[in-house]
mmCIF file of C-alpha atoms in Angstrom:
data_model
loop_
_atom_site.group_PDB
_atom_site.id
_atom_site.type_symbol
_atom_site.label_atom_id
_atom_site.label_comp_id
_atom_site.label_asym_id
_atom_site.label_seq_id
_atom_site.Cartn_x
_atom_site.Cartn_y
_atom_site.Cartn_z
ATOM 1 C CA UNK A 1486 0.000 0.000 0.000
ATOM 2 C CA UNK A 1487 1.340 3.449 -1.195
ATOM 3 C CA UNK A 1488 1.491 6.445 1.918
ATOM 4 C CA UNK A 1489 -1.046 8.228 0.443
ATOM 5 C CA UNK A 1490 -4.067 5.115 0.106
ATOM 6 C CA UNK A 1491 -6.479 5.684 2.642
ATOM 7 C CA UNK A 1492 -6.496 2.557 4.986
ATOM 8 C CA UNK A 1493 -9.734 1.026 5.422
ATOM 9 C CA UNK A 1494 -9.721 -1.027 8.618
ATOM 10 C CA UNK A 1495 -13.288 -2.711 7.518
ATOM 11 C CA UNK A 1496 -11.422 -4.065 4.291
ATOM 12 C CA UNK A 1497 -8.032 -4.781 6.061
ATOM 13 C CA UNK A 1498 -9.487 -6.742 8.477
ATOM 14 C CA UNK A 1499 -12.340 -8.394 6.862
ATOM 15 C CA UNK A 1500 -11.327 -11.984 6.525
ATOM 16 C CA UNK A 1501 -10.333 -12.041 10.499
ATOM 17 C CA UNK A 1502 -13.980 -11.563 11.926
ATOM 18 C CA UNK A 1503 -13.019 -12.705 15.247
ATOM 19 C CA UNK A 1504 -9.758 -10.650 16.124
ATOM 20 C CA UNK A 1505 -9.900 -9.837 20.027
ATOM 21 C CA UNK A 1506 -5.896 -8.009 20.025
ATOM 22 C CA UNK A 1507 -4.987 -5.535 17.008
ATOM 23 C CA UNK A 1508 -2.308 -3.409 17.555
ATOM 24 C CA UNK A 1509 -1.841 -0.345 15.476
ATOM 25 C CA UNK A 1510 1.002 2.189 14.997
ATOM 26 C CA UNK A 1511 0.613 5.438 12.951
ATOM 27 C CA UNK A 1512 3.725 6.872 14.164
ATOM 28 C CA UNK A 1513 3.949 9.293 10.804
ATOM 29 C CA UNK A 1514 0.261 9.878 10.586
ATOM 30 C CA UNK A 1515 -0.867 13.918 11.404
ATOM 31 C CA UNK A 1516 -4.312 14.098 10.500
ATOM 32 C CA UNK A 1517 -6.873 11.076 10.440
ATOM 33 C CA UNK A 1518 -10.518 11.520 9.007
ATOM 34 C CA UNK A 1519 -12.769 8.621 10.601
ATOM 35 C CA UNK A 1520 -15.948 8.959 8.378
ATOM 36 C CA UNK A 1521 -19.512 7.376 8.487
ATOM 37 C CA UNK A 1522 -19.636 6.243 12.380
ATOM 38 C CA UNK A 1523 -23.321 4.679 12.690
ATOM 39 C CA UNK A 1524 -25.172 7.181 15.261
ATOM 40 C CA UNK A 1525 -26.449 5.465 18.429
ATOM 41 C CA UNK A 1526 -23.150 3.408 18.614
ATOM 42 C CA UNK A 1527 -20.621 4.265 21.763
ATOM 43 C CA UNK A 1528 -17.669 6.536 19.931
ATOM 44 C CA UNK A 1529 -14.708 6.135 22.746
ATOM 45 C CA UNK A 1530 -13.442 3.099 21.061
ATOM 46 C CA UNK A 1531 -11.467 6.175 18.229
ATOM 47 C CA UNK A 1532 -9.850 6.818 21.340
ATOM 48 C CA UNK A 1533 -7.456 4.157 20.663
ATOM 49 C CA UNK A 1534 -6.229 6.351 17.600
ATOM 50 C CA UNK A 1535 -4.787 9.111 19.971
ATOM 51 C CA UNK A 1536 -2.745 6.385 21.398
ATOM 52 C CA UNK A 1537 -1.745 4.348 18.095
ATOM 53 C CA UNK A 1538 -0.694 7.966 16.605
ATOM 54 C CA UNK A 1539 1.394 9.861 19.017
ATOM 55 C CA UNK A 1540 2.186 12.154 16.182
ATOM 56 C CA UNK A 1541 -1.474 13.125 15.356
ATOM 57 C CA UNK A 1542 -2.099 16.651 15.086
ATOM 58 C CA UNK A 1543 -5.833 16.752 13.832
ATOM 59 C CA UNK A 1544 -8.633 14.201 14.166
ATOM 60 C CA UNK A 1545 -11.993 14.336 12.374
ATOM 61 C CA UNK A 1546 -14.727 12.155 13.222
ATOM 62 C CA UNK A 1547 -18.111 11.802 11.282
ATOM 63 C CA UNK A 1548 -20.980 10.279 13.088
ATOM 64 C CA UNK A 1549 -23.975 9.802 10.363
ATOM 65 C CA UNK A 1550 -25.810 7.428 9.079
ATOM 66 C CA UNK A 1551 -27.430 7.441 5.811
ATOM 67 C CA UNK A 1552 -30.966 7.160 6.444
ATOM 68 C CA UNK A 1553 -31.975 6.070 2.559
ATOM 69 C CA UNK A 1554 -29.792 3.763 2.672
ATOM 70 C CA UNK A 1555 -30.012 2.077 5.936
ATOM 71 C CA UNK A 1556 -30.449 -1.636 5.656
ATOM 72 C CA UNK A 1557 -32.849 -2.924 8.299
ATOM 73 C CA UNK A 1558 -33.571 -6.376 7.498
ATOM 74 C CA UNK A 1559 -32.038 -8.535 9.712
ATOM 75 C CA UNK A 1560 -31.471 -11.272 7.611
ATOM 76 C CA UNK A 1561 -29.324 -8.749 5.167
ATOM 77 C CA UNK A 1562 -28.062 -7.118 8.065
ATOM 78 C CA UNK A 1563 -25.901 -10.551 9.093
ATOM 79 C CA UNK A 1564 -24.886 -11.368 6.037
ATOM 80 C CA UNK A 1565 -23.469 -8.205 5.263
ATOM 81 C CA UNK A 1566 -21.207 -8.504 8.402
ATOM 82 C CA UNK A 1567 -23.553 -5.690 10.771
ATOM 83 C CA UNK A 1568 -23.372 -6.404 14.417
ATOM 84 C CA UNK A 1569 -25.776 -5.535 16.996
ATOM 85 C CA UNK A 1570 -23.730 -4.728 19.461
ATOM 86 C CA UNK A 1571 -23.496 -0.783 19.553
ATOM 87 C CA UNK A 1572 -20.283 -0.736 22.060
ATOM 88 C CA UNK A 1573 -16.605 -1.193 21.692
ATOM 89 C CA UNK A 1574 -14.678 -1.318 24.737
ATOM 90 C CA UNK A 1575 -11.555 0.498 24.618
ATOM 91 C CA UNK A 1576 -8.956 0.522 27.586
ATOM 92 C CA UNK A 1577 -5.602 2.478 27.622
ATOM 93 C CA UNK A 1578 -2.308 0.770 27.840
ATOM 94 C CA UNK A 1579 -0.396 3.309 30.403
ATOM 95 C CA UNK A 1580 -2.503 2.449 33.608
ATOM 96 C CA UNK A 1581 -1.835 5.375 35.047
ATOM 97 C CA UNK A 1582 -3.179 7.425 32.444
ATOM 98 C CA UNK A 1583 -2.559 8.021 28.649
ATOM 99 C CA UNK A 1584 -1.488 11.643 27.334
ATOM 100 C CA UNK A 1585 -1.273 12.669 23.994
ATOM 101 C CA UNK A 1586 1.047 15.828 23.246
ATOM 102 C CA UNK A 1587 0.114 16.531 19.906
ATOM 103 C CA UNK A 1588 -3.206 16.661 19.530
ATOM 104 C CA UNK A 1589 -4.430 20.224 18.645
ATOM 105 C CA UNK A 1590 -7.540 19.807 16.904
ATOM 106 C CA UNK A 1591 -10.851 17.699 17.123
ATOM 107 C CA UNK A 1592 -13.923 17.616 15.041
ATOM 108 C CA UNK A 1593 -17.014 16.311 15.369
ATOM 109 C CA UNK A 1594 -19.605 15.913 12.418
ATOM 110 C CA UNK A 1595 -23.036 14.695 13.818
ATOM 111 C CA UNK A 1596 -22.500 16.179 17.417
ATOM 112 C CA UNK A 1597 -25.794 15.664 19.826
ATOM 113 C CA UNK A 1598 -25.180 16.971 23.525
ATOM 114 C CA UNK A 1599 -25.928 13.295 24.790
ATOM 115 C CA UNK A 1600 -23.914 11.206 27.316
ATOM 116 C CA UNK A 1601 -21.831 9.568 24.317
ATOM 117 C CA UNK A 1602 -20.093 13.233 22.879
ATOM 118 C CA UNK A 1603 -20.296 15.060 25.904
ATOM 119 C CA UNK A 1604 -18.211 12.134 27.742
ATOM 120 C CA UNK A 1605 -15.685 11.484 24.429
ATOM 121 C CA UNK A 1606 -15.334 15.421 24.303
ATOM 122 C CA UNK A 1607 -14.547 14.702 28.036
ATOM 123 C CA UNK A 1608 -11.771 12.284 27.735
ATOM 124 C CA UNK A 1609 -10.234 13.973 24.680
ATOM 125 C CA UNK A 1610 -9.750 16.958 26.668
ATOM 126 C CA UNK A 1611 -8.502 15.177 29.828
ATOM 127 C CA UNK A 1612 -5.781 13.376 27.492
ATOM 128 C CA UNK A 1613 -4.742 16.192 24.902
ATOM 129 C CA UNK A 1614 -2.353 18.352 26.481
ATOM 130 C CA UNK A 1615 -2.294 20.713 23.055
ATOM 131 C CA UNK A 1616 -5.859 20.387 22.370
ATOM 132 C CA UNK A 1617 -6.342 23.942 20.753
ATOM 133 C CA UNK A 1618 -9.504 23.740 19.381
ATOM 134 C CA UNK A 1619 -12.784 21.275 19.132
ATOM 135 C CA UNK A 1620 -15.081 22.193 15.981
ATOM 136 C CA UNK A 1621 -18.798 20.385 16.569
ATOM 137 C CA UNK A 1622 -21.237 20.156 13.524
ATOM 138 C CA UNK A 1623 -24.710 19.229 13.258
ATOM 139 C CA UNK A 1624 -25.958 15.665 11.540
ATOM 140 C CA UNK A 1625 -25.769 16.160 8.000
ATOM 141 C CA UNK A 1626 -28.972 16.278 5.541
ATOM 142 C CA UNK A 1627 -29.457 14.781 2.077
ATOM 143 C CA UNK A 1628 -32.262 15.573 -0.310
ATOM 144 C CA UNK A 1629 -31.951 11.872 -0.749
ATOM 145 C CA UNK A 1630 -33.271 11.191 3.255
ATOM 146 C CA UNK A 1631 -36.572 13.407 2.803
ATOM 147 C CA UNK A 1632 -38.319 10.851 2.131
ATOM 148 C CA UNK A 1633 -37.784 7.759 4.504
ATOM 149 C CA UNK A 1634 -39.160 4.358 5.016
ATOM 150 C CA UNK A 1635 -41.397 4.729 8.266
ATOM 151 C CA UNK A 1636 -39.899 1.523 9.435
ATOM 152 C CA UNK A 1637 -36.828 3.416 10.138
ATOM 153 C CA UNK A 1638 -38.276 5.638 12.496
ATOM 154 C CA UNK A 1639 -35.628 8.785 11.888
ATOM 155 C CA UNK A 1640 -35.931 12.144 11.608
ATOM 156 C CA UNK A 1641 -34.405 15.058 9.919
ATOM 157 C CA UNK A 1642 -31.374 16.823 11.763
ATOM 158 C CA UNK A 1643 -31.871 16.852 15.708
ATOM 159 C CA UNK A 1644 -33.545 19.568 17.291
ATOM 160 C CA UNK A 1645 -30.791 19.108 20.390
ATOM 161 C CA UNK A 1646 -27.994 20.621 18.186
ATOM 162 C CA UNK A 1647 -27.232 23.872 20.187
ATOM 163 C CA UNK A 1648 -29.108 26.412 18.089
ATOM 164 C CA UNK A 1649 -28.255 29.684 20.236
ATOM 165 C CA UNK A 1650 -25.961 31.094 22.051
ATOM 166 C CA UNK A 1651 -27.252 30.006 25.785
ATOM 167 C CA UNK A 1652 -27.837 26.322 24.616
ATOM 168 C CA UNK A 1653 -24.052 26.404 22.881
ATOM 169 C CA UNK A 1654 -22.963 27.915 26.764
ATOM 170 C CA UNK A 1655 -24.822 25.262 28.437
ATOM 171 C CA UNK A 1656 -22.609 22.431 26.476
ATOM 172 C CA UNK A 1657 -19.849 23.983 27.199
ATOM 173 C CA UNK A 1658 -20.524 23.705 30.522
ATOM 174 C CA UNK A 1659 -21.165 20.607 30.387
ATOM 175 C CA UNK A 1660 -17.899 19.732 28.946
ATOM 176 C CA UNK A 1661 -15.671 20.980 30.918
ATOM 177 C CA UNK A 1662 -17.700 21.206 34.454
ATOM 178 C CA UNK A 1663 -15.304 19.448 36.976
ATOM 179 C CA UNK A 1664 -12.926 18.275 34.419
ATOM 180 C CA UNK A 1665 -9.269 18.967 35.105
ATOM 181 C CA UNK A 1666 -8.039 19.798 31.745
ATOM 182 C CA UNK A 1667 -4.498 18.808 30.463
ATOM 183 C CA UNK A 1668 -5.017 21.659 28.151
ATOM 184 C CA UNK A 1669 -6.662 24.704 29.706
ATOM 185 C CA UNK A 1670 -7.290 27.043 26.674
ATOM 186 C CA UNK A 1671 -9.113 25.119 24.609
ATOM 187 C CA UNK A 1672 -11.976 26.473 22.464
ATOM 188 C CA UNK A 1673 -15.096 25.012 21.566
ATOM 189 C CA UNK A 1674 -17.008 25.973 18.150
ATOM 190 C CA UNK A 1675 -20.778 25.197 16.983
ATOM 191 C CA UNK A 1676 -20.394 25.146 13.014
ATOM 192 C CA UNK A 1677 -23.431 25.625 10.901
#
C-alpha cells in the first residue's frame, strides 16, 4: 500500500472476523478523518487512535448514518457482516493514564449533547495536552433522506444541536464542568 491510500480497517481486516488483540502504529500519521460512524453506537473506542498515533495533530470524526440507505432487514443485516452490538470497549495501555502531546484539533460531524459526545469530548480533553480547538457540527442532511421508510423511524437533523448562544454555553458547561483539563485554553465551536 502506497502512503497516500487511505487505509480502510473494515477491508483490512475483513477476513479475520473474530480478532480480540490488534495493535496499530501510525507513528507518521498527522491528521486522520474517521468517516460514516453509525449514530447510536458508543464513539470512545477512536480513542485508541490518539494512542496508536502519538504524532497526530488533527482528528476528524463523522458520526452519520445514511438514512436512505439504511439496511434494516435482519437477515441482510448478518450477512453483510452488521453487528448488533453498539459498544466497543476500549482501555488504555499506560494504567496510570494516557497523554497525547500533539493533539491540537478535534472535530465532530453529527454532534448531539448526549452522554456519548459530551463524555468522548470529556476524555479527549482530559488526554490532549495541546488540544487547541474542538469544531462540533450538526448531523448532516441529504435531499436523498426526505423521504424515509417509516420503518426506520428517523428524523431530519436533531432539534438538540445547540441552536443559540445560551444552549451552545450550556454544552460547554457541560464539557468541561469538573474536568481537570491537560489543556486549559481550549476552544469550543458550533459550526453551521
Amino acid at each position: 500500500m502506497r502512503w497516500e491510500e487511505a487505509v480502510r480497517l473494515s477491508q483490512l481486516l475483513a477476513n479475520v472476523p473474530s480478532i480480540r488483540d490488534l495493535h496499530l502504529n501510525f507513528m507518521c500519521e498527522k491528521c486522520l478523518d474517521l468517516d460514516k460512524l453509525p449514530e447510536g453506537y458508543d464513539i470512545a473506542w477512536t480513542s485508541f487512535f490518539l494512542e496508536a498515533a502519538p504524532y497526530l495533530k488533527e482528528m476528524c470524526i463523522t458520526v452519520w448514518d445514511h438514512w436512505c440507505e439504511i439496511v434494516i432487514d435482519k437477515e441482510e443485516r448478518k450477512v453483510l457482516g452488521y453487528s448488533d452490538k453498539t459498544n466497543v470497549e476500549w482501555m488504555p495501555s499506560a494504567p496510570d493514564g494516557f497523554r497525547h502531546h500533539n493533539l491540537a484539533k478535534l472535530t465532530i460531524y453529527g454532534f448531539q449533547p448526549d452522554d456519548n459526545f459530551i463524555g468522548y469530548i470529556r476524555r479527549v480533553m482530559e488526554t490532549s495536552t495541546n488540544l487547541e480547538e474542538i469544531s462540533l457540527y450538526d448531523k448532516k442532511m441529504l435531499p436523498c433522506c426526505e423521504d424515509l421508510d417509516p420503518k426506520i423511524n428517523k428524523v431530519a437533523p436533531s432539534m438538540l444541536y445547540p441552536q443559540n448562544i445560551e444552549e451552545q454555553e450550556l454544552v460547554r458547561k457541560q464539557v468541561t464542568e469538573g474536568l481537570v483539563i491537560a489543556s486549559p485554553h481550549v476552544i469550543i465551536h458550533f459550526r453551521s
